[in-house]
PDB file of C-alpha atoms in Angstrom:
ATOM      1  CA  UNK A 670      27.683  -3.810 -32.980  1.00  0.00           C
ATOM      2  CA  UNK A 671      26.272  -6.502 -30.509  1.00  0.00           C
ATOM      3  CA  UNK A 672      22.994  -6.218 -28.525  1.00  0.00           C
ATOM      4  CA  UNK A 673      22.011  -8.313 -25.596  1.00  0.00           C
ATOM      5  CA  UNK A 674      18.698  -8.672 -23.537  1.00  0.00           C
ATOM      6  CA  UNK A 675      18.332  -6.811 -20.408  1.00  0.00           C
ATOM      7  CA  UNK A 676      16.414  -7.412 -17.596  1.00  0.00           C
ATOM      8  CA  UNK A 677      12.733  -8.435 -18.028  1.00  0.00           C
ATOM      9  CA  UNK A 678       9.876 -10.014 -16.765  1.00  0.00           C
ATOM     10  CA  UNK A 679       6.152 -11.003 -17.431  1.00  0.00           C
ATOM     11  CA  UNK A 680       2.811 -11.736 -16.003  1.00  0.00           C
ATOM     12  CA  UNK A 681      -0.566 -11.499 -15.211  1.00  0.00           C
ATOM     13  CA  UNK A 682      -2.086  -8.839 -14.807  1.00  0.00           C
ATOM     14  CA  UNK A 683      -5.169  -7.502 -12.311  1.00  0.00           C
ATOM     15  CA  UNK A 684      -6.600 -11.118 -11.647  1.00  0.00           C
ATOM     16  CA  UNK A 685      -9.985 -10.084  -9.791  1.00  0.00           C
ATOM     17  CA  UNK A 686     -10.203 -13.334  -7.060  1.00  0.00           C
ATOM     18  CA  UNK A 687     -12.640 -12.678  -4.958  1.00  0.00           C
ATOM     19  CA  UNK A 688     -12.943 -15.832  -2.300  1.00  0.00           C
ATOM     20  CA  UNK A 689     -16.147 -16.242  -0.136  1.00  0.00           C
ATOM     21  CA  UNK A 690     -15.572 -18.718   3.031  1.00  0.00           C
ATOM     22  CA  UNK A 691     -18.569 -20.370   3.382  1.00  0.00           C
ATOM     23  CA  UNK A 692     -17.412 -22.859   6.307  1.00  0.00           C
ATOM     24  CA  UNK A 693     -19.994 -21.687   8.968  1.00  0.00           C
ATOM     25  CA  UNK A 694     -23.411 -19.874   8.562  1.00  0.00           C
ATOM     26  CA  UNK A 695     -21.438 -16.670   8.942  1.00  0.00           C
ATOM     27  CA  UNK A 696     -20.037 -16.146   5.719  1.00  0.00           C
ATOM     28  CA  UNK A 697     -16.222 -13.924   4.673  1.00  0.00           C
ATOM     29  CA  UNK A 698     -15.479 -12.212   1.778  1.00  0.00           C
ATOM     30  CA  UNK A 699     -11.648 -11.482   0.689  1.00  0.00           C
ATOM     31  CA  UNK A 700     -11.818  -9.580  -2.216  1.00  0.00           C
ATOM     32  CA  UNK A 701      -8.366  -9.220  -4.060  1.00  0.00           C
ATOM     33  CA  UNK A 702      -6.887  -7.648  -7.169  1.00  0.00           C
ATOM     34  CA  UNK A 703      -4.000 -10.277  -8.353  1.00  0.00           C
ATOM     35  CA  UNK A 704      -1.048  -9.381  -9.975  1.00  0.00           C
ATOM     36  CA  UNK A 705       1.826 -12.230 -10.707  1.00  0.00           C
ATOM     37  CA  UNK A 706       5.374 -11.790 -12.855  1.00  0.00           C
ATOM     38  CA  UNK A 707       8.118 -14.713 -13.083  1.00  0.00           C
ATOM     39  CA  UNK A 708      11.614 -13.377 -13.708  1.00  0.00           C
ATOM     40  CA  UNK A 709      14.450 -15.580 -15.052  1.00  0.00           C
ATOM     41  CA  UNK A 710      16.451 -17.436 -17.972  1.00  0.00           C
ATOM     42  CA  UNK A 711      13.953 -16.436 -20.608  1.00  0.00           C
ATOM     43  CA  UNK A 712      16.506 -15.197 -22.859  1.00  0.00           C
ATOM     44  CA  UNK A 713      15.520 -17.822 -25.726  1.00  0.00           C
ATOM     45  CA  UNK A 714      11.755 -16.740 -25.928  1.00  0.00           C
ATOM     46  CA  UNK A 715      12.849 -13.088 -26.428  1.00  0.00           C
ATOM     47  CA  UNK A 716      15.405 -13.721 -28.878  1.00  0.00           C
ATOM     48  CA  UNK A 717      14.736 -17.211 -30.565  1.00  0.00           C
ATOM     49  CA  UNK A 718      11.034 -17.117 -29.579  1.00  0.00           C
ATOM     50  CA  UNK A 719      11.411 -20.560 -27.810  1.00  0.00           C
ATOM     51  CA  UNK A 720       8.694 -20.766 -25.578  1.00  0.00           C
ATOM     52  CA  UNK A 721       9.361 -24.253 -24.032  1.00  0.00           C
ATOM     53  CA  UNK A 722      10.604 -23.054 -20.514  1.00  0.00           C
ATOM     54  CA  UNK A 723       7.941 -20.139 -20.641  1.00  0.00           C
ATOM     55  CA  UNK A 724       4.877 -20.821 -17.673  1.00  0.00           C
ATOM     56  CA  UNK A 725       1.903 -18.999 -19.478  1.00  0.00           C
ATOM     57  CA  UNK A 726       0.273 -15.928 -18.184  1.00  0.00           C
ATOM     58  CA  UNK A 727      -3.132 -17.534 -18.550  1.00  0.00           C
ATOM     59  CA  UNK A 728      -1.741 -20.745 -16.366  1.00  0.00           C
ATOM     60  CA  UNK A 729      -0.783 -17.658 -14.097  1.00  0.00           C
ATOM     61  CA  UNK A 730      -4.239 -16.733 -13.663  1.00  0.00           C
ATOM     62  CA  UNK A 731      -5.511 -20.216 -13.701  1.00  0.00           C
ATOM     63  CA  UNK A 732      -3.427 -20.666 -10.962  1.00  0.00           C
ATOM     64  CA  UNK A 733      -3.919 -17.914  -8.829  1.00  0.00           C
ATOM     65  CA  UNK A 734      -7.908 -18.614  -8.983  1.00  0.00           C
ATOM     66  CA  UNK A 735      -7.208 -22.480  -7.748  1.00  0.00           C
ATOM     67  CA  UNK A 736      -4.756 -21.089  -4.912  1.00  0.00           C
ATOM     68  CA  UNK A 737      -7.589 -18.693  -3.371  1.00  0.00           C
ATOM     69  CA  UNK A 738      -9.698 -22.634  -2.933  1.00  0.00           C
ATOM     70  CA  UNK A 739      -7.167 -24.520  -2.413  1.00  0.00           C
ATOM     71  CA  UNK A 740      -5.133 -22.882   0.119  1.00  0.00           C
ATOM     72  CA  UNK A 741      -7.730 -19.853   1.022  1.00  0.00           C
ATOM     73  CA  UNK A 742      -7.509 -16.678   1.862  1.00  0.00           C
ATOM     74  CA  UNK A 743      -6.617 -16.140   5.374  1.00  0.00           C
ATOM     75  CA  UNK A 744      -4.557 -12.904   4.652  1.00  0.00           C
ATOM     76  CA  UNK A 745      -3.321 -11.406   1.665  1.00  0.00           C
ATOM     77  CA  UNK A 746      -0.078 -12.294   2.769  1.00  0.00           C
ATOM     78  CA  UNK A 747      -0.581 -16.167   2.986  1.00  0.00           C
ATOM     79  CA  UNK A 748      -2.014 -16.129  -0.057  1.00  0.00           C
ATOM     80  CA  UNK A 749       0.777 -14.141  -1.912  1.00  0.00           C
ATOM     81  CA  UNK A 750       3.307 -16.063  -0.145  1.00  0.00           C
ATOM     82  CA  UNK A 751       1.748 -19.789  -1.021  1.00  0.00           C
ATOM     83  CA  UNK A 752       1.041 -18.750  -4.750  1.00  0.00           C
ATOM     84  CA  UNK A 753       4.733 -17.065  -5.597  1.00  0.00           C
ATOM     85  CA  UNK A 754       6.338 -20.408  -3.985  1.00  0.00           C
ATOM     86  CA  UNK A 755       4.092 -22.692  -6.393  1.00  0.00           C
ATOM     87  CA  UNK A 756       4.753 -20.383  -9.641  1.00  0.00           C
ATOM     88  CA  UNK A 757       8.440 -21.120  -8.786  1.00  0.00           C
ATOM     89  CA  UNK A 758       7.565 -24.732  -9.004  1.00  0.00           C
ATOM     90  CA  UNK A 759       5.960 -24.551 -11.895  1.00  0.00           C
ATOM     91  CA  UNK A 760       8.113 -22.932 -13.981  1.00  0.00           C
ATOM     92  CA  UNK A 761      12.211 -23.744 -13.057  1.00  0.00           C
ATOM     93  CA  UNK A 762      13.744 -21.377 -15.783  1.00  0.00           C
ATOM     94  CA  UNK A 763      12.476 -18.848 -12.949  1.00  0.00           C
ATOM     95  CA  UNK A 764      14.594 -17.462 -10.215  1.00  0.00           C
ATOM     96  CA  UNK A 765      11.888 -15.321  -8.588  1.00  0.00           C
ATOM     97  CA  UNK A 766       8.287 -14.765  -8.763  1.00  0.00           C
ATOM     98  CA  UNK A 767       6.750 -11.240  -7.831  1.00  0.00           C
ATOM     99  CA  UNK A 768       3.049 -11.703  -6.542  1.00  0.00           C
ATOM    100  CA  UNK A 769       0.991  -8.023  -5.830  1.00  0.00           C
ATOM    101  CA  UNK A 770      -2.367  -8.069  -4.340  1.00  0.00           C
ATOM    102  CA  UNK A 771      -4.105  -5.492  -3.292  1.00  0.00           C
ATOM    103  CA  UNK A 772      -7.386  -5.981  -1.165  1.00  0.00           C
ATOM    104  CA  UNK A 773     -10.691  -4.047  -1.151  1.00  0.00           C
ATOM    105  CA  UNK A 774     -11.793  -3.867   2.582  1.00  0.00           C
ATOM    106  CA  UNK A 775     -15.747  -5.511   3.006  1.00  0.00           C
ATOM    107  CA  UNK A 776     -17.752  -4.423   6.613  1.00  0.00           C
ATOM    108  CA  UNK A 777     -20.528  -6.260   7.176  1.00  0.00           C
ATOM    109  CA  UNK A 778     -24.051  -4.553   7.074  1.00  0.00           C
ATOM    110  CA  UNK A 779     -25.143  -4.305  10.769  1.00  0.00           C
ATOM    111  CA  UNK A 780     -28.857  -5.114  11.234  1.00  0.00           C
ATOM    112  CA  UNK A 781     -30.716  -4.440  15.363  1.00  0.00           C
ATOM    113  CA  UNK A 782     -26.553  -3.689  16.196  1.00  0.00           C
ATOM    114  CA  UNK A 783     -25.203  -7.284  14.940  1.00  0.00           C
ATOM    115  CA  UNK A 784     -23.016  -7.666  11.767  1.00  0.00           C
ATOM    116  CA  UNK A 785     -25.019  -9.693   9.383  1.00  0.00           C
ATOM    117  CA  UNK A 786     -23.942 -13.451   8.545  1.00  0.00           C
ATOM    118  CA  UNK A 787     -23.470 -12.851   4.471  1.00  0.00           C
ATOM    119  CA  UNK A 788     -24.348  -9.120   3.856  1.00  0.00           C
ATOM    120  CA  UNK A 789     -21.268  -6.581   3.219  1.00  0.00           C
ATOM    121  CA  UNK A 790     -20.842  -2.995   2.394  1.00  0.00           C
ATOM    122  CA  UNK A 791     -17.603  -1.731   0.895  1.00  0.00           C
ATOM    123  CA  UNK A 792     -15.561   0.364   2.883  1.00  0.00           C
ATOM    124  CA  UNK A 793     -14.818   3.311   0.822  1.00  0.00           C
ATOM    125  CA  UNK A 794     -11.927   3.797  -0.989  1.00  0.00           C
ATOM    126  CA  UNK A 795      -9.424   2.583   0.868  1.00  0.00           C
ATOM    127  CA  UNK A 796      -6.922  -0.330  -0.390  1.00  0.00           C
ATOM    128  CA  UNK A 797      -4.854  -2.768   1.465  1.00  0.00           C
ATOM    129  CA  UNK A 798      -2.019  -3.677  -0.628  1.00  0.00           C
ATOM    130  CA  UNK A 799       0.782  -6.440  -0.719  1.00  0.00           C
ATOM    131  CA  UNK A 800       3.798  -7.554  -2.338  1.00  0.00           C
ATOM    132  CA  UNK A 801       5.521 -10.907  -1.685  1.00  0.00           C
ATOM    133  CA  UNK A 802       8.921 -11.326  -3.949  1.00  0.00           C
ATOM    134  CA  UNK A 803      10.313 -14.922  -3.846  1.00  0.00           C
ATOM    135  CA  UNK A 804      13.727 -16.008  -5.057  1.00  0.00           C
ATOM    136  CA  UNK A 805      14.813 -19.455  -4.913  1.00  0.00           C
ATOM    137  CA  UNK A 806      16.809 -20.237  -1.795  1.00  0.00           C
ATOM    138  CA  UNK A 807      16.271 -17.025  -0.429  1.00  0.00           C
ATOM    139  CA  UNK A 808      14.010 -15.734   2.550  1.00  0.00           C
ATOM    140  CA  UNK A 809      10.708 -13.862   0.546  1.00  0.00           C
ATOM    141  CA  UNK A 810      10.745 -10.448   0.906  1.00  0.00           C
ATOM    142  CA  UNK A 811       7.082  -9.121   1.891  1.00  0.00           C
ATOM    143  CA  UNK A 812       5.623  -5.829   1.651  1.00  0.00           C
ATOM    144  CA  UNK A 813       2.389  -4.712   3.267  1.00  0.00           C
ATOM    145  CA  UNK A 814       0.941  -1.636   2.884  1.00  0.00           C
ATOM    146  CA  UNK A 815      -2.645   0.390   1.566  1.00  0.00           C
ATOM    147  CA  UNK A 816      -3.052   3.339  -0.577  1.00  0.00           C
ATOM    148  CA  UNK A 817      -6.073   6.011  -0.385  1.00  0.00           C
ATOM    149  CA  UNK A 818      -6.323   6.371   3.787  1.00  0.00           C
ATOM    150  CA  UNK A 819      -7.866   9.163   3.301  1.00  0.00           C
ATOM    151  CA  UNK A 820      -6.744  11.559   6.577  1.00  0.00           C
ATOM    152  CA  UNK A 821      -8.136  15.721   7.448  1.00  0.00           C
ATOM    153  CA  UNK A 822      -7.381  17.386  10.789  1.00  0.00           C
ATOM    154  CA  UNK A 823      -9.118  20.802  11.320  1.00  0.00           C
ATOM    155  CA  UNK A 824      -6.274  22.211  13.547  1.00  0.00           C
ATOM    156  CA  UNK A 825      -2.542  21.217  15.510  1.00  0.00           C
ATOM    157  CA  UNK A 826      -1.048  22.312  12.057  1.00  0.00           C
ATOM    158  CA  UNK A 827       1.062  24.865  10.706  1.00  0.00           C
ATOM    159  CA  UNK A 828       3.546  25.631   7.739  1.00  0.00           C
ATOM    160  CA  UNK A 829       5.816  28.211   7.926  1.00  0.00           C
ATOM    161  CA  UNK A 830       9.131  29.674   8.231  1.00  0.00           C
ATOM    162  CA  UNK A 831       9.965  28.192   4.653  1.00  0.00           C
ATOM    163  CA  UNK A 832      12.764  29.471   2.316  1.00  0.00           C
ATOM    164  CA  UNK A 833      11.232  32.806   0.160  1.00  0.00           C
ATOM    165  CA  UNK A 834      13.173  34.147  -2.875  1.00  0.00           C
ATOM    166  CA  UNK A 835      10.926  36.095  -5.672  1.00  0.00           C
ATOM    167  CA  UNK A 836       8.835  33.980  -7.021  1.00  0.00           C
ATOM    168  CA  UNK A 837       7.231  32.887  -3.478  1.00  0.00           C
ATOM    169  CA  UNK A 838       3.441  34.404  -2.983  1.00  0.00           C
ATOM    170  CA  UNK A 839       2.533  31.615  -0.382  1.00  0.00           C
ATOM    171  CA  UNK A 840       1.845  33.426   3.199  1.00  0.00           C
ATOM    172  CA  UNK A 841       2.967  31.684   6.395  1.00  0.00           C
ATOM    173  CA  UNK A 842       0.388  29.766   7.998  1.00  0.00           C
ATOM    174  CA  UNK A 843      -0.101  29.151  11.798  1.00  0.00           C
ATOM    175  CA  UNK A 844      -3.389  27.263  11.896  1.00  0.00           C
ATOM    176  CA  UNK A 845      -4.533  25.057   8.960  1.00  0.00           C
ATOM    177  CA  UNK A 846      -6.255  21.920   7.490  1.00  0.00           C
ATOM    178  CA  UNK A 847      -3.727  19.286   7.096  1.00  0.00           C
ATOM    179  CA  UNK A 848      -5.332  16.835   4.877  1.00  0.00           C
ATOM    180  CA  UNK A 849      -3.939  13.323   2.958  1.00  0.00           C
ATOM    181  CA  UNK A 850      -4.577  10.849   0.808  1.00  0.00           C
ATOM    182  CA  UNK A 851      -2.212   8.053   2.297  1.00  0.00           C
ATOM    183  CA  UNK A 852      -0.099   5.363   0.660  1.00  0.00           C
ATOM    184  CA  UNK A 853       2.307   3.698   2.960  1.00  0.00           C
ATOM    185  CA  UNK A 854       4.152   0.492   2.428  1.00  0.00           C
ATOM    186  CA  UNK A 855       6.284  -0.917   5.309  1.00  0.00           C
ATOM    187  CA  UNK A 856       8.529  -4.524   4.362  1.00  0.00           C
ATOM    188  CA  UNK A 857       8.858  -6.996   7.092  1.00  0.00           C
ATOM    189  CA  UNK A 858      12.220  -7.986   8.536  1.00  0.00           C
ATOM    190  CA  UNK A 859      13.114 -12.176   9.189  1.00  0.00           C
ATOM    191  CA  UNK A 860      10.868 -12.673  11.580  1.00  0.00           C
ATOM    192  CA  UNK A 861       6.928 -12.471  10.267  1.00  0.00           C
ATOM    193  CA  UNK A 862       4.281 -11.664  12.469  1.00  0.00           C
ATOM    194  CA  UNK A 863       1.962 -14.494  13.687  1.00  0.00           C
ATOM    195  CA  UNK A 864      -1.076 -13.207  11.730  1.00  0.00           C
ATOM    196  CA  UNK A 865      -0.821 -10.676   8.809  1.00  0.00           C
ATOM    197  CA  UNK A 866      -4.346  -9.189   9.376  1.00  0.00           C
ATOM    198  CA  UNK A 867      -3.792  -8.419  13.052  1.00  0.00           C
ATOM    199  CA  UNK A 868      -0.244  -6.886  12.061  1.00  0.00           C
ATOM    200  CA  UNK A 869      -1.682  -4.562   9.491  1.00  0.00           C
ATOM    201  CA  UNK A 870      -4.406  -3.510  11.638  1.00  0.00           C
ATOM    202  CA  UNK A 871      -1.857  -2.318  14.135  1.00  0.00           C
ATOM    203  CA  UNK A 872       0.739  -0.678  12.004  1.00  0.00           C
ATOM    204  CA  UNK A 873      -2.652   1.206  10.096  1.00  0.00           C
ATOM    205  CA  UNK A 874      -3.889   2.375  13.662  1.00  0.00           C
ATOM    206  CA  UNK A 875      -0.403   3.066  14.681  1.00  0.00           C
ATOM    207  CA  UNK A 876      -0.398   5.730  11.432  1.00  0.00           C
ATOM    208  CA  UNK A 877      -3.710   6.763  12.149  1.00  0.00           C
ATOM    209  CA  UNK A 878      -3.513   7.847  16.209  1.00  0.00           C
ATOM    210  CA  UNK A 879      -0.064   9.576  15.328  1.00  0.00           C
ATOM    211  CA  UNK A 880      -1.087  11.504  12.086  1.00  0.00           C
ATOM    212  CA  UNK A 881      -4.184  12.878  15.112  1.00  0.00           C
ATOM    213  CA  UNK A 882      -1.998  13.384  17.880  1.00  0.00           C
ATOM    214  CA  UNK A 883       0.766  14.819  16.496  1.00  0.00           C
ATOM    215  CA  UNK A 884       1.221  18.704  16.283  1.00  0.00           C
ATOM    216  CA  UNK A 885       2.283  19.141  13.085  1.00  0.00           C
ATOM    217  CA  UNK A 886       4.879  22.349  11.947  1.00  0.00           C
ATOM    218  CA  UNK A 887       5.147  20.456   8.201  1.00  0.00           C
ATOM    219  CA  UNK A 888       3.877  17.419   6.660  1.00  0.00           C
ATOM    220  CA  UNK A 889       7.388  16.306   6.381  1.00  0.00           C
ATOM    221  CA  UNK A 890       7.385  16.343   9.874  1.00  0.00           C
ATOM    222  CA  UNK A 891       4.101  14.305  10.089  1.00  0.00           C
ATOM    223  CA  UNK A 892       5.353  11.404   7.862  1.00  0.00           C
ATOM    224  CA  UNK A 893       8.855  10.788   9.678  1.00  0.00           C
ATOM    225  CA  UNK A 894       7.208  10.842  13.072  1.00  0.00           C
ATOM    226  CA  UNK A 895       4.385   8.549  12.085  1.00  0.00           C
ATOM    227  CA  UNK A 896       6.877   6.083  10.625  1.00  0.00           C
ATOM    228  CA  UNK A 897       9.666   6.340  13.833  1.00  0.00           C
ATOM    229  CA  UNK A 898       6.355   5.391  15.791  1.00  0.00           C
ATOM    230  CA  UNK A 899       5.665   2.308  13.490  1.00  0.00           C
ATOM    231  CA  UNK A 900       9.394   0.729  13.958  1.00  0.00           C
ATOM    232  CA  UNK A 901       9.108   1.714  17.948  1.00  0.00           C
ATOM    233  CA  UNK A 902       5.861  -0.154  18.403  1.00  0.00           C
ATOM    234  CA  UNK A 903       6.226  -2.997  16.000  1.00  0.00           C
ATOM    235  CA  UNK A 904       9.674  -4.864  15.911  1.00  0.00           C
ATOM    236  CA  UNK A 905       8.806  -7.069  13.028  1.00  0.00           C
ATOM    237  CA  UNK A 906       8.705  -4.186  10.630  1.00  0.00           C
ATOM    238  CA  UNK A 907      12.016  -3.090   9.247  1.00  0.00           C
ATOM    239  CA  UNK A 908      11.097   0.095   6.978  1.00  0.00           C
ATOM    240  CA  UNK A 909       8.552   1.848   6.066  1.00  0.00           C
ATOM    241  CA  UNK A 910       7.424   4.054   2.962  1.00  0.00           C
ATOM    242  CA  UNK A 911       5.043   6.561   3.081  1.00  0.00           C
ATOM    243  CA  UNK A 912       3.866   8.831  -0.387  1.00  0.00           C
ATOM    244  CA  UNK A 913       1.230  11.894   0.513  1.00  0.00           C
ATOM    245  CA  UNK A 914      -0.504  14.330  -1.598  1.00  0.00           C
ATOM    246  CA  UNK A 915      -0.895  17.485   0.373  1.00  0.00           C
ATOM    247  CA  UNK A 916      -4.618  18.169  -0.153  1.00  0.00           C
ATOM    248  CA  UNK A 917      -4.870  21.785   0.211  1.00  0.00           C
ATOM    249  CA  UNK A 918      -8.024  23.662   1.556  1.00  0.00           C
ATOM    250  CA  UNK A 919      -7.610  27.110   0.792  1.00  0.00           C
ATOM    251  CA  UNK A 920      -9.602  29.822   3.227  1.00  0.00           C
ATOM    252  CA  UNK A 921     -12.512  31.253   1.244  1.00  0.00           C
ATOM    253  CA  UNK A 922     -12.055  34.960   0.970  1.00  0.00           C
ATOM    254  CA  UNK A 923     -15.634  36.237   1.896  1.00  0.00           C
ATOM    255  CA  UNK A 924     -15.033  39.402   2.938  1.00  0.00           C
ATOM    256  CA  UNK A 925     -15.987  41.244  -0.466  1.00  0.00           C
ATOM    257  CA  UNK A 926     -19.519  40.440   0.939  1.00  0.00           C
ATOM    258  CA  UNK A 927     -19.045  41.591   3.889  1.00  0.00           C
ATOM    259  CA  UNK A 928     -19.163  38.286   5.941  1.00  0.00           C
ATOM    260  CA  UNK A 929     -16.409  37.298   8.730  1.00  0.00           C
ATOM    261  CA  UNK A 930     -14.740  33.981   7.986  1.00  0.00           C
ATOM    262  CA  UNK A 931     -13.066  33.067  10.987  1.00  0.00           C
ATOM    263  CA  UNK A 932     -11.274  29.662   9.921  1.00  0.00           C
ATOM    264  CA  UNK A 933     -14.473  27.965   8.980  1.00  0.00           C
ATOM    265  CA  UNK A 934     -15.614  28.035   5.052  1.00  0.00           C
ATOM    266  CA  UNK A 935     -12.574  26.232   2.717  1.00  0.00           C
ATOM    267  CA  UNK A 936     -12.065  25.701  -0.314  1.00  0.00           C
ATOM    268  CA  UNK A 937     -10.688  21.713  -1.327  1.00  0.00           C
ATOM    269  CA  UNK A 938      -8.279  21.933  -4.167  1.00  0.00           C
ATOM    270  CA  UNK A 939      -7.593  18.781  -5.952  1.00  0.00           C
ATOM    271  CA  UNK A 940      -4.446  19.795  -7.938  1.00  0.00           C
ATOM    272  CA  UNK A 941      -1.969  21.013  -8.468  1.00  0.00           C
ATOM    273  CA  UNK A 942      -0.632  19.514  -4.726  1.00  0.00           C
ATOM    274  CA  UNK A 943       1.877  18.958  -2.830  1.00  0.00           C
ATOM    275  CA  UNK A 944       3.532  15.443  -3.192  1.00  0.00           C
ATOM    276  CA  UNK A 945       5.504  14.419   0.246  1.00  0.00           C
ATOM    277  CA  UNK A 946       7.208  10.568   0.535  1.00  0.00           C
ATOM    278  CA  UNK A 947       9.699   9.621   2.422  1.00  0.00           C
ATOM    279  CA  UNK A 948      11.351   6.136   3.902  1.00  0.00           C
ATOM    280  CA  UNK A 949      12.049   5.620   7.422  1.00  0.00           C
ATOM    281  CA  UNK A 950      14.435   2.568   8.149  1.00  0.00           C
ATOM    282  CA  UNK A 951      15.858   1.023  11.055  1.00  0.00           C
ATOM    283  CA  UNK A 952      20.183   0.739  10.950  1.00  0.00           C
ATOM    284  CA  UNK A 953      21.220   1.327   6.912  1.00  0.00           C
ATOM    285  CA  UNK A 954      22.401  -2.405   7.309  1.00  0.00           C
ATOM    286  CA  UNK A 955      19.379  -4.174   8.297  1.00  0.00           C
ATOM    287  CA  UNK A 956      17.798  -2.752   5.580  1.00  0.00           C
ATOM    288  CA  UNK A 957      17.346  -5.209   1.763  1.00  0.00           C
ATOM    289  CA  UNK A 958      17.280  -2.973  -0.674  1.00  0.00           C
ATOM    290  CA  UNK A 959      14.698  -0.467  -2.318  1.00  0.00           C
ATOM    291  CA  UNK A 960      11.116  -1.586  -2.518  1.00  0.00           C
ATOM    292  CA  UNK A 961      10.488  -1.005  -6.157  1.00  0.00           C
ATOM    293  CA  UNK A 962      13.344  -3.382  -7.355  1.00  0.00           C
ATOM    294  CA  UNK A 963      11.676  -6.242  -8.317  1.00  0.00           C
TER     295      UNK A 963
END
């Protein structure tokens, strides 16, 4: 019996880089959870434990901490982008480097109406995320997303008409909370937009004004419009990926006390939920494959 090595890769993990920009008196903050992984001929350190073509994880780190000062931060993107190419560089038994970042929005603190020069407040838990695959000779493939939008409309939903058989208790429902945590990732076709922070902004508020102004008969529903208005308003984005938790609110019962409860007093459940994801895509052949490949 033979055995060979299948596919693999390695990295560093979670780098916390957090870059201040201290070129004017008015101070940014880009504050970034690194993740980098080579993949490549490294058959001889996993079977011979040669380790002469291997690129460290700890020169990984080093050298995602001298990319956010020498090149900046101007988007998570950049960044990603400039950092995979020079891992590539550095290590040439490597056919592609895999660089994840994912950003933890800053606001500044507004004092008399005016955001402060250097004072920030975090903005909740929201995450903007990124993923930047580079193969050698081959366009990068980036993905831009966030995870934990957090999203609750009080009415315009309903769920029913579903498929019963005998173990269904659930009644229909013609007026509820329809409430999210949001994770969406969209990947970028050939063309990148001009600048990556003004592109996620967009496709975020895109999700955001059609998850409010759409009537919703099913979360389902929600998802697939909100992504068919992402590829109609942005042409640079190819696909998009969306994963939602349904987080129910149940209608508190209160009756038995002889109170009314006309659609007002919920109870938030935090499990078990509904899990909802789906992909919309332009033409199946403009599409590059699955985003959890690499």
């Amino acid at each position: 019996m033979t055995f060979a090595l299948g596919p693999n890769r390695y990295g560093k993990a979670e780098n916390r880089v957090v870059r201040v920009h201290r070129d004017t008196a008015r101070h940014g903050i880009r504050d970034l959870n690194v993740s980098t992984q080579l993949r490549g001929d490294f058959t001889a350190a996993h079977v011979d434990g040669d380790q002469s073509q291997v690129l460290t994880t700890d020169t990984q780190k080093n050298t995602a901490f001298a990319y956010a000062e020498q090149v900046g931060v101007r988007s998570p993107e950049d960044y990603a982008l400039a950092l995979g190419e020079r891992l590539l560089v550095a290590a040439p038994a490597a056919t592609a480097s895999r660089v994840e970042v994912e950003e933890y929005p800053w606001d500044r603190v507004e004092v008399g109406g005016v955001g402060h020069d250097h004072t920030f407040v975090r903005r909740g838990g929201e995450v903007r995320t990124t993923v930047v695959v580079r193969e050698r000779d081959t366009p990068p493939l980036v993905v831009s997303g966030l995870r934990d939008l957090v999203l609750l409309k009080t009415t315009g939903s309903e769920f029913r008409g579903f498929l019963r058989e005998e173990y269904t208790t659930l009644e229909d429902a013609a007026d509820r909370i329809l409430a999210t945590s949001l994770t969406a990732r969209w990947r970028h076709g050939a063309t990148a937009p001009a600048d990556w922070d003004a592109s996620h902004d967009a496709v975020r508020r895109t999700c955001v004004e059609t998850f409010a102004t759409t009537y919703s008969r099913a979360l389902q529903e929600t998802l697939y419009t909100m992504g068919v208005a992402v590829l109609r308003a942005h042409p640079h984005v190819a696909e998009i990926d969306f994963s939602a938790p349904n987080k129910h609110h149940v209608l508190v019962d209160l009756s038995p006390f002889g109170v009314d409860n006309p659609g007002e007093v919920f109870v938030a459940t935090d499990r078990p939920y509904g899990l909802i994801e789906a992909r919309v895509q332009r033409e199946a052949h403009e599409c590059r494959g699955h985003f959890g490949e690499f």
